[in-house]
mmCIF file of C-alpha atoms in Angstrom:
data_model
loop_
_atom_site.group_PDB
_atom_site.id
_atom_site.type_symbol
_atom_site.label_atom_id
_atom_site.label_comp_id
_atom_site.label_asym_id
_atom_site.label_seq_id
_atom_site.Cartn_x
_atom_site.Cartn_y
_atom_site.Cartn_z
ATOM 1 C CA MET W 1 63.168 52.971 95.161
ATOM 2 C CA ASP W 2 64.264 55.183 92.303
ATOM 3 C CA LYS W 3 63.648 58.428 94.219
ATOM 4 C CA PRO W 4 66.105 57.799 97.105
ATOM 5 C CA ARG W 5 68.828 56.842 94.625
ATOM 6 C CA ASN W 6 68.136 59.961 92.566
ATOM 7 C CA LEU W 7 68.298 62.096 95.714
ATOM 8 C CA GLN W 8 71.610 60.520 96.752
ATOM 9 C CA LEU W 9 73.134 61.193 93.334
ATOM 10 C CA ARG W 10 71.907 64.772 93.374
ATOM 11 C CA LEU W 11 73.364 65.361 96.853
ATOM 12 C CA LEU W 12 76.640 63.765 95.814
ATOM 13 C CA SER W 13 76.775 65.990 92.729
ATOM 14 C CA TYR W 14 76.122 69.113 94.795
ATOM 15 C CA GLY W 15 78.777 68.046 97.271
ATOM 16 C CA VAL W 16 81.370 67.559 94.536
ATOM 17 C CA ILE W 17 80.478 70.917 92.953
ATOM 18 C CA ALA W 18 80.771 72.691 96.321
ATOM 19 C CA TYR W 19 84.110 70.997 96.988
ATOM 20 C CA MET W 20 85.456 72.083 93.592
ATOM 21 C CA MET W 21 84.327 75.669 94.137
ATOM 22 C CA LEU W 22 86.030 75.768 97.542
ATOM 23 C CA ALA W 23 89.203 74.300 96.038
ATOM 24 C CA PHE W 24 89.161 76.907 93.265
ATOM 25 C CA ALA W 25 88.737 79.714 95.802
ATOM 26 C CA TRP W 26 91.588 78.332 97.928
ATOM 27 C CA TRP W 27 93.958 78.102 94.959
ATOM 28 C CA SER W 28 93.005 81.608 93.835
ATOM 29 C CA ILE W 29 93.889 83.015 97.243
ATOM 30 C CA LEU W 30 97.093 80.987 97.370
ATOM 31 C CA LEU W 31 98.211 82.146 93.912
ATOM 32 C CA PHE W 32 97.420 85.761 94.753
ATOM 33 C CA THR W 33 99.527 85.693 97.915
ATOM 34 C CA LYS W 34 102.410 83.839 96.236
ATOM 35 C CA ASN W 35 102.472 86.333 93.364
ATOM 36 C CA ARG W 36 102.458 89.226 95.822
ATOM 37 C CA ASP W 37 105.338 87.672 97.787
ATOM 38 C CA ALA W 38 107.325 87.065 94.593
ATOM 39 C CA TYR W 39 106.781 90.667 93.480
ATOM 40 C CA GLU W 40 107.906 92.046 96.830
ATOM 41 C CA ALA W 41 111.017 89.844 96.845
ATOM 42 C CA LYS W 42 111.933 90.955 93.324
ATOM 43 C CA ARG W 43 111.340 94.601 94.241
ATOM 44 C CA ASP W 44 113.540 94.313 97.344
ATOM 45 C CA LYS W 45 116.295 92.566 95.393
ATOM 46 C CA MET W 46 116.245 95.293 92.750
ATOM 47 C CA ARG W 47 116.414 97.981 95.438
ATOM 48 C CA LEU W 48 119.391 96.324 97.141
ATOM 49 C CA MET W 49 121.207 95.903 93.823
ATOM 50 C CA MET W 50 120.698 99.577 92.972
ATOM 51 C CA ILE W 51 121.941 100.625 96.419
ATOM 52 C CA ALA W 52 124.987 98.326 96.146
ATOM 53 C CA ARG W 53 125.889 99.830 92.755
ATOM 54 C CA GLU W 54 125.401 103.291 94.276
ATOM 55 C CA GLU W 55 122.850 104.203 91.626
ATOM 56 C CA ILE W 56 120.490 105.521 94.297
ATOM 57 C CA PRO W 57 120.828 106.592 97.927
ATOM 58 C CA PRO W 58 119.467 104.094 100.483
ATOM 59 C CA THR W 59 116.062 105.756 100.919
ATOM 60 C CA ASP W 60 112.653 104.544 99.891
ATOM 61 C CA GLU W 61 111.820 107.852 98.205
ATOM 62 C CA ALA W 62 114.822 107.590 95.893
ATOM 63 C CA PHE W 63 113.934 104.043 94.916
ATOM 64 C CA TYR W 64 110.258 104.730 94.272
ATOM 65 C CA SER W 65 111.072 107.797 92.168
ATOM 66 C CA THR W 66 112.979 105.646 89.640
#
C-alpha cells in the first residue's frame, strides 16, 4: 500500500517540476521578445526625432553611423 502512494507522489513531483520548467522557458522567450520589441520601438523613435530635428538625413546609413 505504501508503494503506490510513493509512486503517485513521485509522479506528481515530476509533473510539477516539468510544469515549472516549461513555464520558466515560456517566460524567458516572452521577456526576450518583449525586450527586443521595446528596443526596436525606442530605436525607431530616436531615428524619427533626429530626422524631425534635421540632425541627420532620412537614410538608414546616416542613422546607424551616429
